CSV table of C-alpha atoms and ligand atoms in Angstrom, one decimal:
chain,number,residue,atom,x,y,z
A,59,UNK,CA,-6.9,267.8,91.0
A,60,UNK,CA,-5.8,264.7,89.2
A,61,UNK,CA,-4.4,262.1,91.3
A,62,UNK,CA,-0.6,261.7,91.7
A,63,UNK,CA,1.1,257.7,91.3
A,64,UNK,CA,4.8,257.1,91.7
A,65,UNK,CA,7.1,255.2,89.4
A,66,UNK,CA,10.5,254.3,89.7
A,67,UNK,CA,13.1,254.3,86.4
A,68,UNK,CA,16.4,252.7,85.9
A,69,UNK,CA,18.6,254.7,84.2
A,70,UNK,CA,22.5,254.8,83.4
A,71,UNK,CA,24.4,257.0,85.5
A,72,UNK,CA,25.7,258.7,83.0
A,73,UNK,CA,22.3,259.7,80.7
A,74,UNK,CA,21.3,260.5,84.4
A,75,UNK,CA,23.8,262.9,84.8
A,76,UNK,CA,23.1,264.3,81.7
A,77,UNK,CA,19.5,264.7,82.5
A,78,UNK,CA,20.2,266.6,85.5
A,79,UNK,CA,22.5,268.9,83.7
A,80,UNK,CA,20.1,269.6,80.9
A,81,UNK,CA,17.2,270.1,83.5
A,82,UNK,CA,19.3,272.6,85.6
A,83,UNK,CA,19.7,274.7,82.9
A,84,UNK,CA,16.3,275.1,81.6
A,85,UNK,CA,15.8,276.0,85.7
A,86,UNK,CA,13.4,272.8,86.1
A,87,UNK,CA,13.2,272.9,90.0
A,88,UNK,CA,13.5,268.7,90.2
A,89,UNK,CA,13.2,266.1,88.1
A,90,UNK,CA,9.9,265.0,88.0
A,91,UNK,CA,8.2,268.3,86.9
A,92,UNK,CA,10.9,267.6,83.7
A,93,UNK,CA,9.7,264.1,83.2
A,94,UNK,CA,6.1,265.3,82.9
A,95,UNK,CA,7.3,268.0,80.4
A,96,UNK,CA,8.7,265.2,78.4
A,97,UNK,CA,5.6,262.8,78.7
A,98,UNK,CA,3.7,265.5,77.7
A,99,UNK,CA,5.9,266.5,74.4
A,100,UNK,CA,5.8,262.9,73.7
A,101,UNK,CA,1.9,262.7,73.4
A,102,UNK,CA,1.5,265.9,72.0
A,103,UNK,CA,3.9,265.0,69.2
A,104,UNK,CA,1.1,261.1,69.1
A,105,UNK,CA,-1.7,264.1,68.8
A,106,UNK,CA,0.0,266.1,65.6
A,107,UNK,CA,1.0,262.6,64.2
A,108,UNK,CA,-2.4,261.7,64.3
A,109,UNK,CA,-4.5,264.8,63.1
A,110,UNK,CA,-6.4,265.7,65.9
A,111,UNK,CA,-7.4,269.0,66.6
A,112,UNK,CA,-5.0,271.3,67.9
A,113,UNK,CA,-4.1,274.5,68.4
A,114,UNK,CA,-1.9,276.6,66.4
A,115,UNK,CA,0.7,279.7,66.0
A,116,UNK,CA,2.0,280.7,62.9
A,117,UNK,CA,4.6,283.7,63.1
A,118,UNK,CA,5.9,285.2,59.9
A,119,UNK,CA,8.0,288.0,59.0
A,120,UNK,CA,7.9,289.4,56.1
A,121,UNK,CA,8.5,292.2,53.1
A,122,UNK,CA,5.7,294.4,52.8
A,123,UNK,CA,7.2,295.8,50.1
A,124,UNK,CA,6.8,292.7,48.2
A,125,UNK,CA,3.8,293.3,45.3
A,126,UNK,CA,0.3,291.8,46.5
A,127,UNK,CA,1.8,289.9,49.2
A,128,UNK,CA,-0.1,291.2,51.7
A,129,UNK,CA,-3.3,290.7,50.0
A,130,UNK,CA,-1.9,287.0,49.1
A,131,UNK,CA,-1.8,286.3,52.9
A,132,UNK,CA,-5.2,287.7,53.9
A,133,UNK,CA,-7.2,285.6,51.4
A,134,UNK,CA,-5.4,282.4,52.6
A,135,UNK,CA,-6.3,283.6,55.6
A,136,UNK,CA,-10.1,283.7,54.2
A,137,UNK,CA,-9.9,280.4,52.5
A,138,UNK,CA,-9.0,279.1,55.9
A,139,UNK,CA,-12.2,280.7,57.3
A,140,UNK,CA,-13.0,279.2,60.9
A,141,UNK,CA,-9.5,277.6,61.3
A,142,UNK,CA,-7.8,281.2,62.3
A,143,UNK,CA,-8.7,282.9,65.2
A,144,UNK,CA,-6.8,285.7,65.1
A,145,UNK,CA,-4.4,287.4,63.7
A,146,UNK,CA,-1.7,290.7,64.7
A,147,UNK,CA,0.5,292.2,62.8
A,148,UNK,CA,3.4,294.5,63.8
A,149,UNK,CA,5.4,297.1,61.8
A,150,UNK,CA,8.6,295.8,62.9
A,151,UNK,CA,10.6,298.4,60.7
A,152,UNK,CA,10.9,300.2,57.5
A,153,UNK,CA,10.9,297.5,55.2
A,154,UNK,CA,9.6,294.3,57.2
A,155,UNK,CA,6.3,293.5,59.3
A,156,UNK,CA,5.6,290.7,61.8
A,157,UNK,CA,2.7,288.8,62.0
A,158,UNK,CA,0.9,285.8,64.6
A,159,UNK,CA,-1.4,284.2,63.4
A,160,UNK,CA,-3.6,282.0,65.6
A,161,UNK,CA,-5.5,278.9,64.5
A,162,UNK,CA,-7.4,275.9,65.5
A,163,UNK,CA,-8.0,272.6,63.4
A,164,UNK,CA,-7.0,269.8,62.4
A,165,UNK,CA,-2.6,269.4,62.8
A,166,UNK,CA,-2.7,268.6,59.3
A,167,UNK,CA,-5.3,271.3,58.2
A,168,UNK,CA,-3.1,273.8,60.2
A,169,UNK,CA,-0.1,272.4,58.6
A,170,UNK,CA,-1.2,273.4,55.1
A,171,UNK,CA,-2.5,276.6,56.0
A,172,UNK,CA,1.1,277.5,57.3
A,173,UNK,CA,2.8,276.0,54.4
A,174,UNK,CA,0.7,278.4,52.1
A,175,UNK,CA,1.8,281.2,53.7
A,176,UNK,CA,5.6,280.3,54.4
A,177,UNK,CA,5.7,279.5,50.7
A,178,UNK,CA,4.9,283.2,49.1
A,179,UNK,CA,7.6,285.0,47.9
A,180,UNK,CA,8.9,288.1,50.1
A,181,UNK,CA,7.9,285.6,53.1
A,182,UNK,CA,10.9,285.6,55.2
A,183,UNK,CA,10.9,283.6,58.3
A,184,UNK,CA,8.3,281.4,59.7
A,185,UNK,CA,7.4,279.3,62.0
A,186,UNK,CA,4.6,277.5,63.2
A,187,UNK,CA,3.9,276.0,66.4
A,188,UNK,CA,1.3,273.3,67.1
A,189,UNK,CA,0.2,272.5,71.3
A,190,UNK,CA,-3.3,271.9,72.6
A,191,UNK,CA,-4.6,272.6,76.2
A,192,UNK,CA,-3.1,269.2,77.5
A,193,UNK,CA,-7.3,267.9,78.0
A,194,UNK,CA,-6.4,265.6,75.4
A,195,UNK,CA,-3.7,264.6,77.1
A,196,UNK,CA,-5.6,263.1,80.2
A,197,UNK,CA,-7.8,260.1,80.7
A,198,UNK,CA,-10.9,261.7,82.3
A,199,UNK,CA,-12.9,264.5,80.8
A,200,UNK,CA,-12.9,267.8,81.3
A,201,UNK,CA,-16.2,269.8,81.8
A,202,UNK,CA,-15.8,273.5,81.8
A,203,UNK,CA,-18.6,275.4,83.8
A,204,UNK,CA,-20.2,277.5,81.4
B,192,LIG,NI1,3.3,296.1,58.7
């Protein structure tokens, strides 16, 4: 367990107010749990910046219909070699299929993968999501028992 310290901040009443509003709707229970959250988006966003390893999903939707497409998205896939982890796919309906892809790299690395995909024709929606396991994110290392 990482040791707790206190801080104080000064903050206008009214961006305060706002805060608390914006907390009690995404259900954040008080207000420190929601300034770590922040803290935490804030280095993470330091981490992709920089391009440090990370972790990554990749969702897609996308025609099947569309001629080679899904054969264009396995080799990137391929070419990306030990950056994806895994992938599913879901036949979300007649005409379109849904698939998450998981990878770890490089930010940038991940970056490009996702931008080769999101770029094919019959490619309809995307979105890729880069987080990491917070480790990074603290001062002392972490040592995992096996
Ligand atoms: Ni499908």
């Amino acid at each position: 367990m990482t040791q707790l310290s206190r801080t104080g901040v000064s903050l206008e009443d009214d961006l305060l107010k706002e805060f608390d509003r914006l907390i009690a709707k995404r259900g954040y229970a008080n207000r420190s749990e929601a300034f770590r959250d922040l803290i935490r988006e804030a280095l993470l966003s330091e981490i992709v910046e920089s391009n440090k390893q990370v972790v990554g999903t990749l969702t897609l939707v996308y025609d099947h219909h569309v001629p080679n497409l899904a054969q264009k998205l396995t080799e990137v896939q391929h070419t990306a070699g030990a950056m994806i982890l895994a992938a599913t796919h879901v036949h979300l309906d007649h005409n379109y299929c849904l698939e998450v892809i998981i990878m770890k790299g490089r930010s940038k690395d991940l970056q490009a993968v996702a931008d080769g995909m999101l770029a094919l024709r019959g490619v309809e929606l995307g979105k890729l999501v880069l987080t990491n396991s917070g480790a990074s994110l603290k001062s002392a290392p972490h040592s995992h028992p096996h």
